[in-house]
PDB file of C-alpha atoms in Angstrom:
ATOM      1  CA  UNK A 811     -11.218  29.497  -0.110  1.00 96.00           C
ATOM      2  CA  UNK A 812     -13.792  26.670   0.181  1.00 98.00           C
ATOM      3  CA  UNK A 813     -16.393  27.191   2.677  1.00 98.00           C
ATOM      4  CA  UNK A 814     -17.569  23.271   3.410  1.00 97.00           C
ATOM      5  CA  UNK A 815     -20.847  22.556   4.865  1.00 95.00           C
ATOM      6  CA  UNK A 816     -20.877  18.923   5.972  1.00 92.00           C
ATOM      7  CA  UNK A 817     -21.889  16.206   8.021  1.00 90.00           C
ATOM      8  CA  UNK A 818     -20.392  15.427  11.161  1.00 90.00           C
ATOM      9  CA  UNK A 819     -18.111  12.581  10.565  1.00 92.00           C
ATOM     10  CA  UNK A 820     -15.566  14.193   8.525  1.00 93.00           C
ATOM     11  CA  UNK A 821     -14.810  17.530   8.463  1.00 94.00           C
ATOM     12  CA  UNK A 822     -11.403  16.667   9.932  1.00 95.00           C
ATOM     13  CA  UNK A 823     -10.649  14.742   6.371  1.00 96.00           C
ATOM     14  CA  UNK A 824     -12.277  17.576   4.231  1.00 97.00           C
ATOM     15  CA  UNK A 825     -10.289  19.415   5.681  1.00 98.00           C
ATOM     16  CA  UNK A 826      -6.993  17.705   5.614  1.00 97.00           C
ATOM     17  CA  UNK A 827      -7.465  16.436   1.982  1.00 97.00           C
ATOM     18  CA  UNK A 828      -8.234  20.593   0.611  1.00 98.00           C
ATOM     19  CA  UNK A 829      -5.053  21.447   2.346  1.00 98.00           C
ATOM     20  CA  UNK A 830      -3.205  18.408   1.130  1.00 97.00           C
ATOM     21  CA  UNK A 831      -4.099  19.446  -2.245  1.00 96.00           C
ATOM     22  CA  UNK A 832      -3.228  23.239  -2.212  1.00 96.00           C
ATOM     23  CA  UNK A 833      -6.884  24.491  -1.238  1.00 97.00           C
ATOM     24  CA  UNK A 834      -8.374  26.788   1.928  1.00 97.00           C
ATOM     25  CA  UNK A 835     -11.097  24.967   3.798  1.00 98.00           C
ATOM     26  CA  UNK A 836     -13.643  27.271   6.315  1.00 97.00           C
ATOM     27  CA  UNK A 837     -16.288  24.264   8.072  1.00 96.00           C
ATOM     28  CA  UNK A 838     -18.625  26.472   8.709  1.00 95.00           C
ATOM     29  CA  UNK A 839     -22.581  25.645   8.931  1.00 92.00           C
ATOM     30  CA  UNK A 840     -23.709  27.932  12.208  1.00 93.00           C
ATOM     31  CA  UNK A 841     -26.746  29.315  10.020  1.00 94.00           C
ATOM     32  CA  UNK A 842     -26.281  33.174  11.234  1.00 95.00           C
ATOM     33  CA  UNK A 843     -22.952  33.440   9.064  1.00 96.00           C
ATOM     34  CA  UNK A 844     -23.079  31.254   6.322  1.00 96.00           C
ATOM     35  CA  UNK A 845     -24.677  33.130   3.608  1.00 96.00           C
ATOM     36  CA  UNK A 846     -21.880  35.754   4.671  1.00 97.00           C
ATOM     37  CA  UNK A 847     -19.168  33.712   4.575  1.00 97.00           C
ATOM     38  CA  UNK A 848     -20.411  32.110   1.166  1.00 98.00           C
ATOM     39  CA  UNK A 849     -19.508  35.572  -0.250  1.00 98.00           C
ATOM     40  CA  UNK A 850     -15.811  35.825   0.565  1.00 98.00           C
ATOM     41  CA  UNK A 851     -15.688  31.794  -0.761  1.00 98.00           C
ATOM     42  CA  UNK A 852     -14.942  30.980  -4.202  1.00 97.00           C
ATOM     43  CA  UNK A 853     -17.078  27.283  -3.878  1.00 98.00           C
ATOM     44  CA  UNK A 854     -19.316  26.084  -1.348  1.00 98.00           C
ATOM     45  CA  UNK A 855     -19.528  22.744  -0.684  1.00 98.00           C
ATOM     46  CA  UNK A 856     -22.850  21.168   0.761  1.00 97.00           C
ATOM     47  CA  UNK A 857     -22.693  17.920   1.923  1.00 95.00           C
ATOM     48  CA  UNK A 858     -26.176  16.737   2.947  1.00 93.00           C
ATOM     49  CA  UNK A 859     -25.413  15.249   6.981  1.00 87.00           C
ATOM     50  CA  UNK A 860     -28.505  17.054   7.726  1.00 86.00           C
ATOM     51  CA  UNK A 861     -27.919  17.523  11.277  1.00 84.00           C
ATOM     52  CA  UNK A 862     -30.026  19.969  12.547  1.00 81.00           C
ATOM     53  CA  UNK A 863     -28.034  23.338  12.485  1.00 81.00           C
ATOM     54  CA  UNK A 864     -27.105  22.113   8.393  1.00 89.00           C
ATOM     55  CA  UNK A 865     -30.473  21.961   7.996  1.00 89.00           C
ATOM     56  CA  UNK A 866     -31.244  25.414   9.004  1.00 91.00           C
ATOM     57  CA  UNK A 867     -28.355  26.863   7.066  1.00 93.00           C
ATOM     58  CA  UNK A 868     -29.540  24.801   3.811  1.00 93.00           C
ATOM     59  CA  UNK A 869     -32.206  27.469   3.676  1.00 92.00           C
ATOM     60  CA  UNK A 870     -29.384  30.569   3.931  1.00 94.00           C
ATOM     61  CA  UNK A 871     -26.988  29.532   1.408  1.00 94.00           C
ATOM     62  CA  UNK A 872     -29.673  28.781  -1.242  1.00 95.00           C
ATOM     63  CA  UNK A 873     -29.436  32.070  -2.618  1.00 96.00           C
ATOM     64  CA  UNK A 874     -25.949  32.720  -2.495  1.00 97.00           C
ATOM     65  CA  UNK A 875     -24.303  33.883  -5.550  1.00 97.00           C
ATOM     66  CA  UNK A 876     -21.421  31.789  -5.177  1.00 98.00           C
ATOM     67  CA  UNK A 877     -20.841  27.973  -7.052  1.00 98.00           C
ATOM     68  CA  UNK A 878     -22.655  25.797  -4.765  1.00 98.00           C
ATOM     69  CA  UNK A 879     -21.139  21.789  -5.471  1.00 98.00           C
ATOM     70  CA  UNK A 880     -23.737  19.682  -3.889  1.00 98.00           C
ATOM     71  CA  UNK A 881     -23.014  16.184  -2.338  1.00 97.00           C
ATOM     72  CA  UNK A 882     -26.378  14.578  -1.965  1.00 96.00           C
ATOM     73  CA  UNK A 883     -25.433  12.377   0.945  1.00 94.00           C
ATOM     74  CA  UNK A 884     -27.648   9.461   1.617  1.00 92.00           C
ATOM     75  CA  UNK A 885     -30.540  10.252  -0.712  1.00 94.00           C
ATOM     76  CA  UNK A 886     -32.758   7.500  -1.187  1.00 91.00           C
ATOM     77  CA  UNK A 887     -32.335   6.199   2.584  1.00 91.00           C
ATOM     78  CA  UNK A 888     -35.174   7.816   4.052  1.00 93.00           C
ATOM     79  CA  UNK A 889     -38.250  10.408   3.091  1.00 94.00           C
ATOM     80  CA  UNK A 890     -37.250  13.119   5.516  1.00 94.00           C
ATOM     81  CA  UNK A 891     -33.979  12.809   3.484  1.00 93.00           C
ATOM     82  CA  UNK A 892     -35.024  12.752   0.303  1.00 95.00           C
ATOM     83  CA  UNK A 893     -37.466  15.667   1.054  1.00 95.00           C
ATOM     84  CA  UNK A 894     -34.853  17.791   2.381  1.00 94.00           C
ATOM     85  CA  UNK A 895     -32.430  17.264  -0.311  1.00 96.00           C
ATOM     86  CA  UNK A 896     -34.873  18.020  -2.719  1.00 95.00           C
ATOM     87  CA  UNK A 897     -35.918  20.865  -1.262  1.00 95.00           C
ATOM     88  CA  UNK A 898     -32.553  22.429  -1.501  1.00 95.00           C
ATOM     89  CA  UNK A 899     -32.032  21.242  -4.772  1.00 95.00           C
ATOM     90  CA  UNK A 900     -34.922  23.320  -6.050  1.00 94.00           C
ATOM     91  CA  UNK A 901     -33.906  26.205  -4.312  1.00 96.00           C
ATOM     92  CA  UNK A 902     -30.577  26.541  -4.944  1.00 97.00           C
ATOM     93  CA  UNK A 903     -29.973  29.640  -6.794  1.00 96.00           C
ATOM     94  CA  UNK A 904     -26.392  28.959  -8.769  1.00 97.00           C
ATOM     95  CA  UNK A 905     -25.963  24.977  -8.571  1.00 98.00           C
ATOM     96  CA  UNK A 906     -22.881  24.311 -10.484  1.00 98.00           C
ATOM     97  CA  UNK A 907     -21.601  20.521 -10.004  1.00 98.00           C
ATOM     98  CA  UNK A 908     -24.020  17.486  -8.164  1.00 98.00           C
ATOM     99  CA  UNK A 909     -21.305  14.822  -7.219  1.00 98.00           C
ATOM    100  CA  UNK A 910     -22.710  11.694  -5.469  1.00 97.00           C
ATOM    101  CA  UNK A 911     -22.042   7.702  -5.992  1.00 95.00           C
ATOM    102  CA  UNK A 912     -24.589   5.451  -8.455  1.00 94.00           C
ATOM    103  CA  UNK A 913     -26.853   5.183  -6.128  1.00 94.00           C
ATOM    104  CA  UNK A 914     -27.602   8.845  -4.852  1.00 96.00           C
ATOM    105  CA  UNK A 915     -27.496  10.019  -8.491  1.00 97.00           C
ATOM    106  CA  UNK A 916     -29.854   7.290  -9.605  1.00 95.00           C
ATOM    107  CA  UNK A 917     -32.145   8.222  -7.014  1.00 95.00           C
ATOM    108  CA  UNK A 918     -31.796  12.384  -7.205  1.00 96.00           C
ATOM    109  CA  UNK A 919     -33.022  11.536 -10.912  1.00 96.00           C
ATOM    110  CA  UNK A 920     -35.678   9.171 -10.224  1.00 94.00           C
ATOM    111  CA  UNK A 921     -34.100   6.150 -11.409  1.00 90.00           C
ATOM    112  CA  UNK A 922     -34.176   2.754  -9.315  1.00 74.00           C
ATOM    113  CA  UNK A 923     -30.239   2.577  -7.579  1.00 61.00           C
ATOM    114  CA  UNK A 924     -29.128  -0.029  -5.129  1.00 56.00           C
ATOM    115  CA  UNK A 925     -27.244   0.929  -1.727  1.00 53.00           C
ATOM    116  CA  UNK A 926     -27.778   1.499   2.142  1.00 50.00           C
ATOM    117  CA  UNK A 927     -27.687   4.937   3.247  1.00 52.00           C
ATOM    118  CA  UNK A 928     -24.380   6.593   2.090  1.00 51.00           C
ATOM    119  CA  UNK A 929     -22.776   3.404   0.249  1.00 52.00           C
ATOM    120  CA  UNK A 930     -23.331   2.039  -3.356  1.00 51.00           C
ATOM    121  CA  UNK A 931     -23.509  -1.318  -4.521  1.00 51.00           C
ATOM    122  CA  UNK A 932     -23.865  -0.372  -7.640  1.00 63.00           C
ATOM    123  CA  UNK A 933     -21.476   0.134 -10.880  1.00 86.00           C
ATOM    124  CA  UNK A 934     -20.809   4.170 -11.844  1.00 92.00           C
ATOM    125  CA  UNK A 935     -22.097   2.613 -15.480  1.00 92.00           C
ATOM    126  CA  UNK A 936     -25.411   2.269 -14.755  1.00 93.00           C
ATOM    127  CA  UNK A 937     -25.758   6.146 -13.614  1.00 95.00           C
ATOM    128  CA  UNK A 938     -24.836   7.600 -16.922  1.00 96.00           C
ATOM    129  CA  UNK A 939     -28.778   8.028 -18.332  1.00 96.00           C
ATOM    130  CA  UNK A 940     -29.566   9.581 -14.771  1.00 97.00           C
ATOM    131  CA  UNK A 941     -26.747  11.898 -14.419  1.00 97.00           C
ATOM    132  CA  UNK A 942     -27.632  12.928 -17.843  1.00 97.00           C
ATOM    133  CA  UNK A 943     -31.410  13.234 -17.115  1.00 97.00           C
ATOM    134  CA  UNK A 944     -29.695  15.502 -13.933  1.00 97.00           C
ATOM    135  CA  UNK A 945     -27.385  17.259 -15.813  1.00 98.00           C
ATOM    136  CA  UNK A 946     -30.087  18.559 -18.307  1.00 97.00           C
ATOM    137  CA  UNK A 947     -32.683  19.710 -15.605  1.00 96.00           C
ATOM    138  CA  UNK A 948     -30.613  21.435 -13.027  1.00 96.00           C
ATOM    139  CA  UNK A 949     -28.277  22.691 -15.998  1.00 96.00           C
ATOM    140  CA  UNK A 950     -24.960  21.857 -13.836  1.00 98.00           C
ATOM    141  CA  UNK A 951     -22.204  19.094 -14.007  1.00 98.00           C
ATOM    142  CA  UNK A 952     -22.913  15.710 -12.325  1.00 98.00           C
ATOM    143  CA  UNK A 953     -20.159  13.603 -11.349  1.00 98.00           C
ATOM    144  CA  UNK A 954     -20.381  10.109 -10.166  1.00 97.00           C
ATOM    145  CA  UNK A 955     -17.680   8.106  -7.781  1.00 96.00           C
ATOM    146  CA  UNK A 956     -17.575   4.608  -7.520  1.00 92.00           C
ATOM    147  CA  UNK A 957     -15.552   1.844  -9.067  1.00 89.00           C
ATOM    148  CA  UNK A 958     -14.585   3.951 -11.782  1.00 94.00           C
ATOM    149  CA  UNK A 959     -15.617   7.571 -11.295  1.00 97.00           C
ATOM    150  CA  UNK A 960     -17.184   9.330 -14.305  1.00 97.00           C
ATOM    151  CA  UNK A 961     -18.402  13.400 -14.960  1.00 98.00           C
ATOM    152  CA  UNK A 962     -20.953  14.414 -17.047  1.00 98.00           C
ATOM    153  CA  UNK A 963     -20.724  17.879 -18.468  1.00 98.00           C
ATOM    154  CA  UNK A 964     -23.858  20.264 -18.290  1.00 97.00           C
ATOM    155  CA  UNK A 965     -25.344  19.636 -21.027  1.00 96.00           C
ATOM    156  CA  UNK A 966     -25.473  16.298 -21.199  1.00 96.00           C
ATOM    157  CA  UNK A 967     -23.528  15.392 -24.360  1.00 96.00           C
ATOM    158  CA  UNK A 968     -20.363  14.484 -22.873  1.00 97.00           C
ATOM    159  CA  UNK A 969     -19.092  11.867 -20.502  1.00 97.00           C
ATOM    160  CA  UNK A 970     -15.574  11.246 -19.412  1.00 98.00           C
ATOM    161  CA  UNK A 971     -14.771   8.077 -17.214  1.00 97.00           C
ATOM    162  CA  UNK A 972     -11.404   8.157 -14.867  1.00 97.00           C
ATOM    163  CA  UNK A 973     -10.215   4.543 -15.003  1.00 95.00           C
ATOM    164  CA  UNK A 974      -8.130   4.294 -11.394  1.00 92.00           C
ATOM    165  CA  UNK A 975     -10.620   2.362  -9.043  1.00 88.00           C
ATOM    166  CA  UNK A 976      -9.047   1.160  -5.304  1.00 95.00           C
ATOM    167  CA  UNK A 977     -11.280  -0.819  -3.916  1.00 94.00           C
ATOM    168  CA  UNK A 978      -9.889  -0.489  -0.256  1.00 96.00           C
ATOM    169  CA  UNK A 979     -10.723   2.864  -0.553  1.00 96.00           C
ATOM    170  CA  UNK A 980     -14.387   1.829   0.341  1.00 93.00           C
ATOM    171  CA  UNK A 981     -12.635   0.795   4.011  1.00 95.00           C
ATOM    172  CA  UNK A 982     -11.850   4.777   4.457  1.00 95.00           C
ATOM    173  CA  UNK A 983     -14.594   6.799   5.631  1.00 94.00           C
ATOM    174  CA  UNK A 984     -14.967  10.270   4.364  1.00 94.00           C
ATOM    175  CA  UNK A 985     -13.429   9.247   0.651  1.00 95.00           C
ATOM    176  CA  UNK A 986     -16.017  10.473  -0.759  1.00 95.00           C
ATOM    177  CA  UNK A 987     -17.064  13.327   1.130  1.00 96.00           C
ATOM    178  CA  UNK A 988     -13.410  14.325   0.616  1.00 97.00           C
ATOM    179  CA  UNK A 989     -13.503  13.990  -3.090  1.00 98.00           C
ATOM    180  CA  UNK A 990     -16.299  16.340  -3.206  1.00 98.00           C
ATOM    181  CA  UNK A 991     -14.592  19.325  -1.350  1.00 98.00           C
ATOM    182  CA  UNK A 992     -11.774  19.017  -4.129  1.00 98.00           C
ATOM    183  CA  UNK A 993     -14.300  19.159  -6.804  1.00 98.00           C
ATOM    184  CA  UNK A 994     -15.516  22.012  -5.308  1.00 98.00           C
ATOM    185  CA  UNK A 995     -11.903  23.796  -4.661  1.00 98.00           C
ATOM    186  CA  UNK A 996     -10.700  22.762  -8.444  1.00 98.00           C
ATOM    187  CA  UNK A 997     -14.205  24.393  -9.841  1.00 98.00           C
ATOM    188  CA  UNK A 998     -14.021  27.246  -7.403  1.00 97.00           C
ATOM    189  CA  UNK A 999     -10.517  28.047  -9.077  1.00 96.00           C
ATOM    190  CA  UNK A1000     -11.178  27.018 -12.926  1.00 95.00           C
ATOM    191  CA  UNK A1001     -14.772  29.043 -12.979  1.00 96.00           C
ATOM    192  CA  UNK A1002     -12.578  32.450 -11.090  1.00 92.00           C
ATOM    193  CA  UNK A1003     -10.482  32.159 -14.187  1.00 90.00           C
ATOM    194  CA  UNK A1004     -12.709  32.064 -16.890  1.00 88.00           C
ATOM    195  CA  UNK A1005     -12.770  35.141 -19.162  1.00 84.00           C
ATOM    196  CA  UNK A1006     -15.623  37.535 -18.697  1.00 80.00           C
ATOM    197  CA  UNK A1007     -18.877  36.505 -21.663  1.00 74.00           C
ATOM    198  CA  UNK A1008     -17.200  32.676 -21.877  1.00 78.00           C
ATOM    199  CA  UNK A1009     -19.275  29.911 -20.861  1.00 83.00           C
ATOM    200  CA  UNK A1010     -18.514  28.977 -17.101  1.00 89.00           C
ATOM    201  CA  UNK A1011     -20.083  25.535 -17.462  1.00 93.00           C
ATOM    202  CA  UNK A1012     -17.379  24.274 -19.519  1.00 94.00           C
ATOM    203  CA  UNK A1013     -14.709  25.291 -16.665  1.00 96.00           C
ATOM    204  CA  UNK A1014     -17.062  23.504 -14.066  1.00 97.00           C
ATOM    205  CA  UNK A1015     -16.964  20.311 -16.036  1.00 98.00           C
ATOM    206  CA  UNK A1016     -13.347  20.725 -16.728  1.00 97.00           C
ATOM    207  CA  UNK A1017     -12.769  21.379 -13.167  1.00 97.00           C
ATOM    208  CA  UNK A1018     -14.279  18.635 -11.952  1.00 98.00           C
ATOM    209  CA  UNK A1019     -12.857  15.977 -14.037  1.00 98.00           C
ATOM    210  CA  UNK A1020      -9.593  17.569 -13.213  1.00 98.00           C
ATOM    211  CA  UNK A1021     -10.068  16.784  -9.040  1.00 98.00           C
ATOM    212  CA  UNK A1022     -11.921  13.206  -9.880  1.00 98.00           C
ATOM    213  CA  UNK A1023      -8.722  12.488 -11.872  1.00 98.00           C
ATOM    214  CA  UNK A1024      -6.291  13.591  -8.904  1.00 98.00           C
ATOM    215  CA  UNK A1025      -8.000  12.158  -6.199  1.00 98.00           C
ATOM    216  CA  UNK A1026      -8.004   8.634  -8.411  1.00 98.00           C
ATOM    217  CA  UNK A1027      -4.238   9.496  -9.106  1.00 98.00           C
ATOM    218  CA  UNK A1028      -3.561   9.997  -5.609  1.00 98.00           C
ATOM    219  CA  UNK A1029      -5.647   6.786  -4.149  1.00 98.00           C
ATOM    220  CA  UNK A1030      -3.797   4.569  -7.193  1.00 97.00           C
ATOM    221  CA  UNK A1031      -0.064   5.833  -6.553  1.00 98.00           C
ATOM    222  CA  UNK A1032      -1.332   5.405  -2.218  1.00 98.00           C
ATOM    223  CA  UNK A1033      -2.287   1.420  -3.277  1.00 97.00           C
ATOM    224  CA  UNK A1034       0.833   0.861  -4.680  1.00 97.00           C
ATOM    225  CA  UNK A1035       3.071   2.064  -1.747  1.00 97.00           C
ATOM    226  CA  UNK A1036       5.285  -1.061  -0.014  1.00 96.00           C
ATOM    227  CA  UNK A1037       4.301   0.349   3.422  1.00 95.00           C
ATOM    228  CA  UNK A1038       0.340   0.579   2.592  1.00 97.00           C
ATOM    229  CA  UNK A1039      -0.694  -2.726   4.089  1.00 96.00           C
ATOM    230  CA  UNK A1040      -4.973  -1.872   5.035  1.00 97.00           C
ATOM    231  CA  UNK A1041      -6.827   0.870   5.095  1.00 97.00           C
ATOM    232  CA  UNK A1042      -5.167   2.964   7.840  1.00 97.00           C
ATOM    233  CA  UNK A1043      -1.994   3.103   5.480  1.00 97.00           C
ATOM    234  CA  UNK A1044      -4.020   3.886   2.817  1.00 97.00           C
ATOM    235  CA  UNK A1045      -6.000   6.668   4.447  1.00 97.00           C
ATOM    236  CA  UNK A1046      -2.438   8.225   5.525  1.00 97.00           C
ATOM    237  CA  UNK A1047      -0.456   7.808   1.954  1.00 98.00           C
ATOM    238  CA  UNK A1048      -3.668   9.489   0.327  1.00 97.00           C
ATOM    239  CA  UNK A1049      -2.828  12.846   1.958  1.00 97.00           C
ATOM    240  CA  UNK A1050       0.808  12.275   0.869  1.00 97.00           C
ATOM    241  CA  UNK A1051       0.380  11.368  -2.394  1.00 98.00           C
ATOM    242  CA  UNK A1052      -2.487  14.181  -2.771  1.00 98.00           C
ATOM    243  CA  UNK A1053       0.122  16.152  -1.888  1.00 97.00           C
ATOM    244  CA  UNK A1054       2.426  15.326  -4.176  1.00 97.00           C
ATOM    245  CA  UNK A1055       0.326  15.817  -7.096  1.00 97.00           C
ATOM    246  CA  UNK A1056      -0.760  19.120  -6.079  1.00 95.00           C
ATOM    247  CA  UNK A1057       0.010  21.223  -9.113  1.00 90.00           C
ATOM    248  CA  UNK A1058       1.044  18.520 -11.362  1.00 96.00           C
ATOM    249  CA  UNK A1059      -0.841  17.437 -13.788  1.00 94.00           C
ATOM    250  CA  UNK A1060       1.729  15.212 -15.611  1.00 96.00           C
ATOM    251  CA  UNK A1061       1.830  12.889 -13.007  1.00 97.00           C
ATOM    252  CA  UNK A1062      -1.947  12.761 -12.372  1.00 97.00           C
ATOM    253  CA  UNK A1063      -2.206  11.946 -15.800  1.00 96.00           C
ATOM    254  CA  UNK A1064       0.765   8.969 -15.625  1.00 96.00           C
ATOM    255  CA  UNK A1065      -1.340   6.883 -12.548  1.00 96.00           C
ATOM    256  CA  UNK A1066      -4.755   7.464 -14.867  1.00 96.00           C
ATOM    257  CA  UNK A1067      -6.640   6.715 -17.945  1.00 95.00           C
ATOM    258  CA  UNK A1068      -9.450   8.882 -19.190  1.00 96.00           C
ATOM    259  CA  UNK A1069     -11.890   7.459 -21.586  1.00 96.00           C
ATOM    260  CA  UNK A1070     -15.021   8.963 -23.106  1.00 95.00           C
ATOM    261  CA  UNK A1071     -18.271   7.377 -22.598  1.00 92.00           C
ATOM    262  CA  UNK A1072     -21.103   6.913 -25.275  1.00 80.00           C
ATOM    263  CA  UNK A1073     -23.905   9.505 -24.300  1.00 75.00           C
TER     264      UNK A1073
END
């Protein structure tokens, strides 16, 4: 179970893409349950929309015990923003993964990016040194999506880049709001299987890479389809092809190519 609070343009895709993919979404942000429902969740996914009943149930799932995956939406597009999202970010008491594009984690770090509220001009490359600088303060994963999607582990000394990039997936909306759920669902499962005394940070970052690999796998093998002509195909033979990968990793691993990066 993923309990997904997001913005208001895409729960419907959240949604569709964690069941595609094997998972059990709960959108829930009404600020009187979610702490609760955080409990019985084995991820929570925060995706910053920021619409005003989000905002109030930032401050209630702060604490919760549970993996929080943050999605800093937008940051860098405006102060109230940027306030808010750091506000949570400093008060979130078991941050496990921050997934964002080159531009949001560029920004969450301090770093100069380039990009208009939730898109990114810029290359995933160019992130690296900030997701690190990220990844060593808030002790958590960072993953970055973009031309070619890359995940840092948590402390920094590791980098692994997902060579797959679509570039009509940019005509979707919700791609990468999507790909953030599934991060959250694949650490959710990989961190409630690690052995009691192990290290959970290594299943986070294992977790991570493994739903950054299938969603490239499943955008890749979508392209390629004779009946994808524009995005609308595109947005429908995702969900198939998510589908189809769902528990195998063979084939995730045929439509990929994962290459470390110097750190």
């Amino acid at each position: 179970l993923v309990m997904c609070v997001t913005n208001r343009v895409t729960p419907q895709r959240v949604a569709d893409v964690l069941l595609a993919a094997g998972a059990s979404p709960a959108m829930v942000d009404n600020p009187d349950e979610v702490h609760a429902f955080s409990l019985i969740s084995k991820a929570v996914y925060v995706n910053t929309g920021l619409h005003q009943s989000q905002v109030a149930a930032l401050e209630r799932i702060a604490s919760t015990p549970t993996p929080v995956i943050l999605d800093p939406v937008g940051f860098g597009a405006t102060s109230y923003r940027n306030e808010a999202i750091s506000d949570f970010l400093s008060s979130v008491k078991r941050l496990t993964v921050i997934k964002g594009n080159a531009n949001e984690i560029c920004g969450l770090a301090g770093y100069q990016g380039k990009g208009q509220g939730v898109d990114s001009d810029a290359s995933t490359a160019i992130a690296i040194e900030p997701a690190k600088t990220l990844a060593n303060t808030h002790e958590c994963v960072v993953g970055i999506s973009g031309d070619t999607d890359i995940v840092v582990s948590a402390d920094g000394k590791k980098a692994i880049k997902v060579v797959g990039d679509v570039p009509m997936m940019a005509q979707i909306t919700g791609t990468g709001c999507s790909l953030g759920a599934l991060v959250a669902a694949s650490v959710g499962a990989n961190i409630d299987e690690t052995p009691e005394g192990q290290n959970e940070s290594s299943s986070a970052f294992y977790g991570a890479l493994a739903a950054h690999s299938m969603f490239t796998a499943a955008a890749v093998r979508a392209s390629a389809r004779t009946d994808v002509r524009g995005p609308g195909g595109l947005s429908i033979a995702l969900m198939d092809e998510l589908a189809q990968l769902a528990g195998d990793p063979v084939a995730v691993m045929e439509a990929v190519e994962l290459h470390e990066c110097a750190v």
